[in-house]
Amino acid sequence: MELRHLRYFVAAAEELNITQAAVRLNVSQPPLSRQIRDLEEEIGVALFERRGNKLKLTNAGARFLEEAKKILLHTSRAAHLAKATAAGQAGQLRIAFLSPLGGMFLPQVIRSLRKKFPLIDVDLLEMVPRRQLEGLLNNQVDLAFVAKVEVESASDFGFETVIEVGVQLALPPDHRLAARRKIPFAELAKERFITVRRSVAPATHDLFLRVCRSAGIEPIVVKQADRAQSILDLVAAGVGVALLPEHIRRYQTELVWRPVVPRPPHIPICMVWRKDDSSQALRIVRKMILQHFRRASQSSLTRKT
């Protein structure tokens, strides 16, 4: 049984006239009649009662019509999805991120994506940086967002910077330095620091140490945490202070944030993917994300001028 048999049968069943069905299918009548008889012989039941060119469905034919339409519909959808997937207009993408970065752009990007490409399904996975990169390598993640220092020496990944974020010091409101507008690194020599756990983001952790040492202090690290929210909670509790990317201010409003001098370099945040991933849908999403950040950057420059 071939799809052609089903298409011929459905046309004949809907027209209930072999001549009209042949016209609809743009085929001659004898081959159409022969194909339907072949189908009946293969199934082993009569699908039509025939009266000249006029047809009437048998009970078996009526039931077969329901299923034949479903098969043709599913086949058509499968072909459409295959073509759309090859063109990058369908598929599934798993995007990993660490809050609050994802909230800065993913809702807007996914909203635009759903309007333009409704057949691309996106799953959002919140993960710490090391877990994101492991997910990429294990084919459990398609796109990740981590600091550039975490991936710039890796050979398995492609990456592109989407944003560069400044670094500020987070302090509890009653801290002795909270009233300062800017805080020299020298004033932090005896402060207790809370940092990201090295096992979670080793390169970012080491970057923090290098920044402090290049400013002339050896940081006293008293606590390490997996996530930004945990670091901020510890700062709010008075356990210590933290040097953090300034976009993390979205989490905690009651803390005091101050620039430090000399000012640390900005931290490039990259979107990261496997070099061997040829997904067209992934390329489309990467392009949309870059466009989003470029528009945001241009808008920011416009406001400043």
PDB file of C-alpha atoms in Angstrom, residues 113-299:
ATOM      1  CA  LEU A 113      10.862  33.831  17.905  1.00  0.00           C
ATOM      2  CA  ARG A 114       7.373  32.457  18.570  1.00  0.00           C
ATOM      3  CA  LYS A 115       5.860  35.073  16.272  1.00  0.00           C
ATOM      4  CA  LYS A 116       8.242  34.441  13.374  1.00  0.00           C
ATOM      5  CA  PHE A 117       8.935  30.726  13.844  1.00  0.00           C
ATOM      6  CA  PRO A 118       6.121  29.083  15.847  1.00  0.00           C
ATOM      7  CA  LEU A 119       7.474  25.596  15.078  1.00  0.00           C
ATOM      8  CA  ILE A 120      10.731  26.238  16.968  1.00  0.00           C
ATOM      9  CA  ASP A 121      10.246  25.022  20.532  1.00  0.00           C
ATOM     10  CA  VAL A 122      12.569  26.462  23.206  1.00  0.00           C
ATOM     11  CA  ASP A 123      13.328  24.895  26.583  1.00  0.00           C
ATOM     12  CA  LEU A 124      15.005  27.097  29.215  1.00  0.00           C
ATOM     13  CA  LEU A 125      17.411  25.436  31.635  1.00  0.00           C
ATOM     14  CA  GLU A 126      18.887  27.355  34.558  1.00  0.00           C
ATOM     15  CA  MET A 127      22.379  26.034  35.276  1.00  0.00           C
ATOM     16  CA  VAL A 128      25.645  27.173  36.797  1.00  0.00           C
ATOM     17  CA  PRO A 129      28.421  27.837  34.235  1.00  0.00           C
ATOM     18  CA  ARG A 130      30.295  24.556  34.543  1.00  0.00           C
ATOM     19  CA  ARG A 131      27.064  22.575  34.244  1.00  0.00           C
ATOM     20  CA  GLN A 132      26.131  24.572  31.134  1.00  0.00           C
ATOM     21  CA  LEU A 133      29.379  23.648  29.408  1.00  0.00           C
ATOM     22  CA  GLU A 134      29.065  20.011  30.435  1.00  0.00           C
ATOM     23  CA  GLY A 135      25.538  20.042  29.015  1.00  0.00           C
ATOM     24  CA  LEU A 136      26.858  21.340  25.698  1.00  0.00           C
ATOM     25  CA  LEU A 137      29.488  18.615  25.513  1.00  0.00           C
ATOM     26  CA  ASN A 138      26.928  15.917  26.418  1.00  0.00           C
ATOM     27  CA  ASN A 139      24.398  17.199  23.856  1.00  0.00           C
ATOM     28  CA  GLN A 140      21.939  18.118  26.610  1.00  0.00           C
ATOM     29  CA  VAL A 141      22.206  21.853  25.896  1.00  0.00           C
ATOM     30  CA  ASP A 142      22.277  23.659  22.544  1.00  0.00           C
ATOM     31  CA  LEU A 143      23.135  27.201  23.617  1.00  0.00           C
ATOM     32  CA  ALA A 144      24.732  28.492  26.819  1.00  0.00           C
ATOM     33  CA  PHE A 145      25.615  31.868  28.328  1.00  0.00           C
ATOM     34  CA  VAL A 146      28.769  32.156  30.421  1.00  0.00           C
ATOM     35  CA  ALA A 147      31.618  34.573  31.029  1.00  0.00           C
ATOM     36  CA  LYS A 148      34.132  34.549  28.197  1.00  0.00           C
ATOM     37  CA  VAL A 149      36.938  33.476  30.533  1.00  0.00           C
ATOM     38  CA  GLU A 150      35.145  30.153  31.006  1.00  0.00           C
ATOM     39  CA  VAL A 151      35.344  29.201  27.309  1.00  0.00           C
ATOM     40  CA  GLU A 152      38.066  31.187  25.549  1.00  0.00           C
ATOM     41  CA  SER A 153      40.580  28.337  25.825  1.00  0.00           C
ATOM     42  CA  ALA A 154      38.118  25.552  24.912  1.00  0.00           C
ATOM     43  CA  SER A 155      38.429  24.002  21.450  1.00  0.00           C
ATOM     44  CA  ASP A 156      35.008  22.306  21.277  1.00  0.00           C
ATOM     45  CA  PHE A 157      32.942  25.475  21.397  1.00  0.00           C
ATOM     46  CA  GLY A 158      32.094  28.401  19.221  1.00  0.00           C
ATOM     47  CA  PHE A 159      31.269  31.577  21.120  1.00  0.00           C
ATOM     48  CA  GLU A 160      30.427  35.216  20.581  1.00  0.00           C
ATOM     49  CA  THR A 161      30.278  38.085  23.045  1.00  0.00           C
ATOM     50  CA  VAL A 162      26.772  39.466  23.504  1.00  0.00           C
ATOM     51  CA  ILE A 163      27.337  41.955  26.316  1.00  0.00           C
ATOM     52  CA  GLU A 164      30.098  43.304  28.537  1.00  0.00           C
ATOM     53  CA  VAL A 165      29.154  43.999  32.125  1.00  0.00           C
ATOM     54  CA  GLY A 166      30.880  46.182  34.671  1.00  0.00           C
ATOM     55  CA  VAL A 167      31.937  45.053  38.141  1.00  0.00           C
ATOM     56  CA  GLN A 168      30.809  46.670  41.386  1.00  0.00           C
ATOM     57  CA  LEU A 169      31.119  45.994  45.085  1.00  0.00           C
ATOM     58  CA  ALA A 170      28.017  44.798  46.933  1.00  0.00           C
ATOM     59  CA  LEU A 171      27.823  45.846  50.596  1.00  0.00           C
ATOM     60  CA  PRO A 172      25.226  45.647  53.358  1.00  0.00           C
ATOM     61  CA  PRO A 173      23.620  49.065  54.043  1.00  0.00           C
ATOM     62  CA  ASP A 174      25.260  49.393  57.470  1.00  0.00           C
ATOM     63  CA  HIS A 175      28.786  48.675  56.216  1.00  0.00           C
ATOM     64  CA  ARG A 176      31.459  51.203  57.185  1.00  0.00           C
ATOM     65  CA  LEU A 177      32.151  51.946  53.491  1.00  0.00           C
ATOM     66  CA  ALA A 178      28.522  52.211  52.379  1.00  0.00           C
ATOM     67  CA  ALA A 179      28.542  56.028  52.459  1.00  0.00           C
ATOM     68  CA  ARG A 180      31.472  56.274  50.049  1.00  0.00           C
ATOM     69  CA  ARG A 181      30.726  57.093  46.401  1.00  0.00           C
ATOM     70  CA  LYS A 182      33.774  55.134  45.228  1.00  0.00           C
ATOM     71  CA  ILE A 183      35.807  52.627  47.177  1.00  0.00           C
ATOM     72  CA  PRO A 184      39.576  52.204  46.687  1.00  0.00           C
ATOM     73  CA  PHE A 185      40.758  48.608  46.586  1.00  0.00           C
ATOM     74  CA  ALA A 186      43.205  49.452  49.366  1.00  0.00           C
ATOM     75  CA  GLU A 187      40.227  49.924  51.708  1.00  0.00           C
ATOM     76  CA  LEU A 188      39.222  46.309  51.067  1.00  0.00           C
ATOM     77  CA  ALA A 189      42.475  44.697  52.169  1.00  0.00           C
ATOM     78  CA  LYS A 190      40.979  43.493  55.454  1.00  0.00           C
ATOM     79  CA  GLU A 191      37.441  42.883  54.226  1.00  0.00           C
ATOM     80  CA  ARG A 192      35.917  39.412  54.119  1.00  0.00           C
ATOM     81  CA  PHE A 193      34.869  38.390  50.606  1.00  0.00           C
ATOM     82  CA  ILE A 194      32.175  36.064  49.339  1.00  0.00           C
ATOM     83  CA  THR A 195      32.833  34.596  45.883  1.00  0.00           C
ATOM     84  CA  VAL A 196      31.410  32.169  43.384  1.00  0.00           C
ATOM     85  CA  ARG A 197      32.468  28.620  44.163  1.00  0.00           C
ATOM     86  CA  ARG A 198      35.473  27.645  42.071  1.00  0.00           C
ATOM     87  CA  SER A 199      33.989  24.258  41.146  1.00  0.00           C
ATOM     88  CA  VAL A 200      31.021  26.103  39.605  1.00  0.00           C
ATOM     89  CA  ALA A 201      32.894  28.748  37.582  1.00  0.00           C
ATOM     90  CA  PRO A 202      36.645  28.168  37.922  1.00  0.00           C
ATOM     91  CA  ALA A 203      37.823  30.810  35.453  1.00  0.00           C
ATOM     92  CA  THR A 204      35.501  33.463  36.908  1.00  0.00           C
ATOM     93  CA  HIS A 205      36.674  32.646  40.430  1.00  0.00           C
ATOM     94  CA  ASP A 206      40.312  32.928  39.361  1.00  0.00           C
ATOM     95  CA  LEU A 207      39.577  36.196  37.542  1.00  0.00           C
ATOM     96  CA  PHE A 208      38.287  37.673  40.804  1.00  0.00           C
ATOM     97  CA  LEU A 209      41.542  36.732  42.527  1.00  0.00           C
ATOM     98  CA  ARG A 210      43.627  38.247  39.709  1.00  0.00           C
ATOM     99  CA  VAL A 211      41.647  41.498  39.784  1.00  0.00           C
ATOM    100  CA  CYS A 212      42.208  41.871  43.519  1.00  0.00           C
ATOM    101  CA  ARG A 213      45.892  40.988  43.337  1.00  0.00           C
ATOM    102  CA  SER A 214      46.513  43.342  40.426  1.00  0.00           C
ATOM    103  CA  ALA A 215      44.997  46.098  42.591  1.00  0.00           C
ATOM    104  CA  GLY A 216      47.451  45.273  45.364  1.00  0.00           C
ATOM    105  CA  ILE A 217      45.368  43.244  47.822  1.00  0.00           C
ATOM    106  CA  GLU A 218      45.137  39.567  48.701  1.00  0.00           C
ATOM    107  CA  PRO A 219      41.402  38.907  49.190  1.00  0.00           C
ATOM    108  CA  ILE A 220      40.240  37.170  52.339  1.00  0.00           C
ATOM    109  CA  VAL A 221      37.633  34.703  51.049  1.00  0.00           C
ATOM    110  CA  VAL A 222      35.396  33.484  53.869  1.00  0.00           C
ATOM    111  CA  LYS A 223      32.523  31.962  51.872  1.00  0.00           C
ATOM    112  CA  GLN A 224      31.873  30.556  48.425  1.00  0.00           C
ATOM    113  CA  ALA A 225      28.451  29.972  46.875  1.00  0.00           C
ATOM    114  CA  ASP A 226      27.042  28.396  43.726  1.00  0.00           C
ATOM    115  CA  ARG A 227      24.649  31.146  42.664  1.00  0.00           C
ATOM    116  CA  ALA A 228      24.504  34.919  42.672  1.00  0.00           C
ATOM    117  CA  GLN A 229      21.386  34.980  44.846  1.00  0.00           C
ATOM    118  CA  SER A 230      23.174  33.005  47.564  1.00  0.00           C
ATOM    119  CA  ILE A 231      26.127  35.400  47.452  1.00  0.00           C
ATOM    120  CA  LEU A 232      23.805  38.392  47.805  1.00  0.00           C
ATOM    121  CA  ASP A 233      21.956  36.770  50.701  1.00  0.00           C
ATOM    122  CA  LEU A 234      25.256  36.278  52.513  1.00  0.00           C
ATOM    123  CA  VAL A 235      26.214  39.908  51.861  1.00  0.00           C
ATOM    124  CA  ALA A 236      22.821  41.073  53.158  1.00  0.00           C
ATOM    125  CA  ALA A 237      23.394  38.976  56.283  1.00  0.00           C
ATOM    126  CA  GLY A 238      26.646  40.830  56.957  1.00  0.00           C
ATOM    127  CA  VAL A 239      28.901  37.828  56.330  1.00  0.00           C
ATOM    128  CA  GLY A 240      31.086  39.771  53.899  1.00  0.00           C
ATOM    129  CA  VAL A 241      31.239  41.834  50.717  1.00  0.00           C
ATOM    130  CA  ALA A 242      31.311  40.710  47.086  1.00  0.00           C
ATOM    131  CA  LEU A 243      32.678  41.926  43.769  1.00  0.00           C
ATOM    132  CA  LEU A 244      29.989  41.060  41.240  1.00  0.00           C
ATOM    133  CA  PRO A 245      28.834  41.824  37.695  1.00  0.00           C
ATOM    134  CA  GLU A 246      26.616  44.877  37.992  1.00  0.00           C
ATOM    135  CA  HIS A 247      23.641  43.284  36.215  1.00  0.00           C
ATOM    136  CA  ILE A 248      23.175  41.156  39.338  1.00  0.00           C
ATOM    137  CA  ARG A 249      21.803  44.281  41.032  1.00  0.00           C
ATOM    138  CA  ARG A 250      18.448  43.170  39.613  1.00  0.00           C
ATOM    139  CA  TYR A 251      18.314  40.596  42.422  1.00  0.00           C
ATOM    140  CA  GLN A 252      18.805  42.664  45.582  1.00  0.00           C
ATOM    141  CA  THR A 253      17.554  46.218  45.975  1.00  0.00           C
ATOM    142  CA  GLU A 254      18.394  46.672  49.664  1.00  0.00           C
ATOM    143  CA  LEU A 255      22.139  46.232  49.223  1.00  0.00           C
ATOM    144  CA  VAL A 256      24.498  49.109  48.521  1.00  0.00           C
ATOM    145  CA  TRP A 257      26.433  48.928  45.252  1.00  0.00           C
ATOM    146  CA  ARG A 258      29.579  50.975  44.758  1.00  0.00           C
ATOM    147  CA  PRO A 259      32.257  51.197  42.053  1.00  0.00           C
ATOM    148  CA  VAL A 260      35.794  50.313  43.097  1.00  0.00           C
ATOM    149  CA  VAL A 261      39.006  52.032  42.004  1.00  0.00           C
ATOM    150  CA  PRO A 262      41.024  51.225  40.083  1.00  0.00           C
ATOM    151  CA  ARG A 263      38.026  50.087  38.066  1.00  0.00           C
ATOM    152  CA  PRO A 264      38.174  46.367  37.141  1.00  0.00           C
ATOM    153  CA  PRO A 265      37.831  45.467  33.460  1.00  0.00           C
ATOM    154  CA  HIS A 266      34.358  44.700  32.155  1.00  0.00           C
ATOM    155  CA  ILE A 267      33.392  41.025  31.968  1.00  0.00           C
ATOM    156  CA  PRO A 268      32.417  39.811  28.480  1.00  0.00           C
ATOM    157  CA  ILE A 269      29.417  37.457  28.540  1.00  0.00           C
ATOM    158  CA  CYS A 270      29.244  35.055  25.610  1.00  0.00           C
ATOM    159  CA  MET A 271      26.694  32.801  24.039  1.00  0.00           C
ATOM    160  CA  VAL A 272      28.317  29.427  23.470  1.00  0.00           C
ATOM    161  CA  TRP A 273      27.500  26.485  21.206  1.00  0.00           C
ATOM    162  CA  ARG A 274      29.118  23.290  19.987  1.00  0.00           C
ATOM    163  CA  LYS A 275      31.231  23.838  16.896  1.00  0.00           C
ATOM    164  CA  ASP A 276      29.826  20.686  15.288  1.00  0.00           C
ATOM    165  CA  ASP A 277      26.181  21.738  15.753  1.00  0.00           C
ATOM    166  CA  SER A 278      24.809  22.438  12.270  1.00  0.00           C
ATOM    167  CA  SER A 279      21.240  23.226  13.372  1.00  0.00           C
ATOM    168  CA  GLN A 280      19.698  25.951  11.231  1.00  0.00           C
ATOM    169  CA  ALA A 281      17.263  26.775  14.048  1.00  0.00           C
ATOM    170  CA  LEU A 282      20.223  27.402  16.347  1.00  0.00           C
ATOM    171  CA  ARG A 283      21.720  29.806  13.813  1.00  0.00           C
ATOM    172  CA  ILE A 284      18.437  31.692  13.597  1.00  0.00           C
ATOM    173  CA  VAL A 285      18.180  32.034  17.384  1.00  0.00           C
ATOM    174  CA  ARG A 286      21.809  33.114  17.697  1.00  0.00           C
ATOM    175  CA  LYS A 287      21.197  35.802  15.084  1.00  0.00           C
ATOM    176  CA  MET A 288      18.073  37.027  16.884  1.00  0.00           C
ATOM    177  CA  ILE A 289      19.939  37.223  20.202  1.00  0.00           C
ATOM    178  CA  LEU A 290      22.764  39.239  18.650  1.00  0.00           C
ATOM    179  CA  GLN A 291      20.252  41.585  17.052  1.00  0.00           C
ATOM    180  CA  HIS A 292      18.527  42.049  20.409  1.00  0.00           C
ATOM    181  CA  PHE A 293      21.742  43.055  22.172  1.00  0.00           C
ATOM    182  CA  ARG A 294      22.787  45.351  19.323  1.00  0.00           C
ATOM    183  CA  ARG A 295      19.443  47.137  19.461  1.00  0.00           C
ATOM    184  CA  ALA A 296      19.733  47.410  23.243  1.00  0.00           C
ATOM    185  CA  SER A 297      23.257  48.826  22.912  1.00  0.00           C
ATOM    186  CA  GLN A 298      22.181  51.377  20.299  1.00  0.00           C
ATOM    187  CA  SER A 299      19.212  52.379  22.447  1.00  0.00           C
TER     188      SER A 299
END
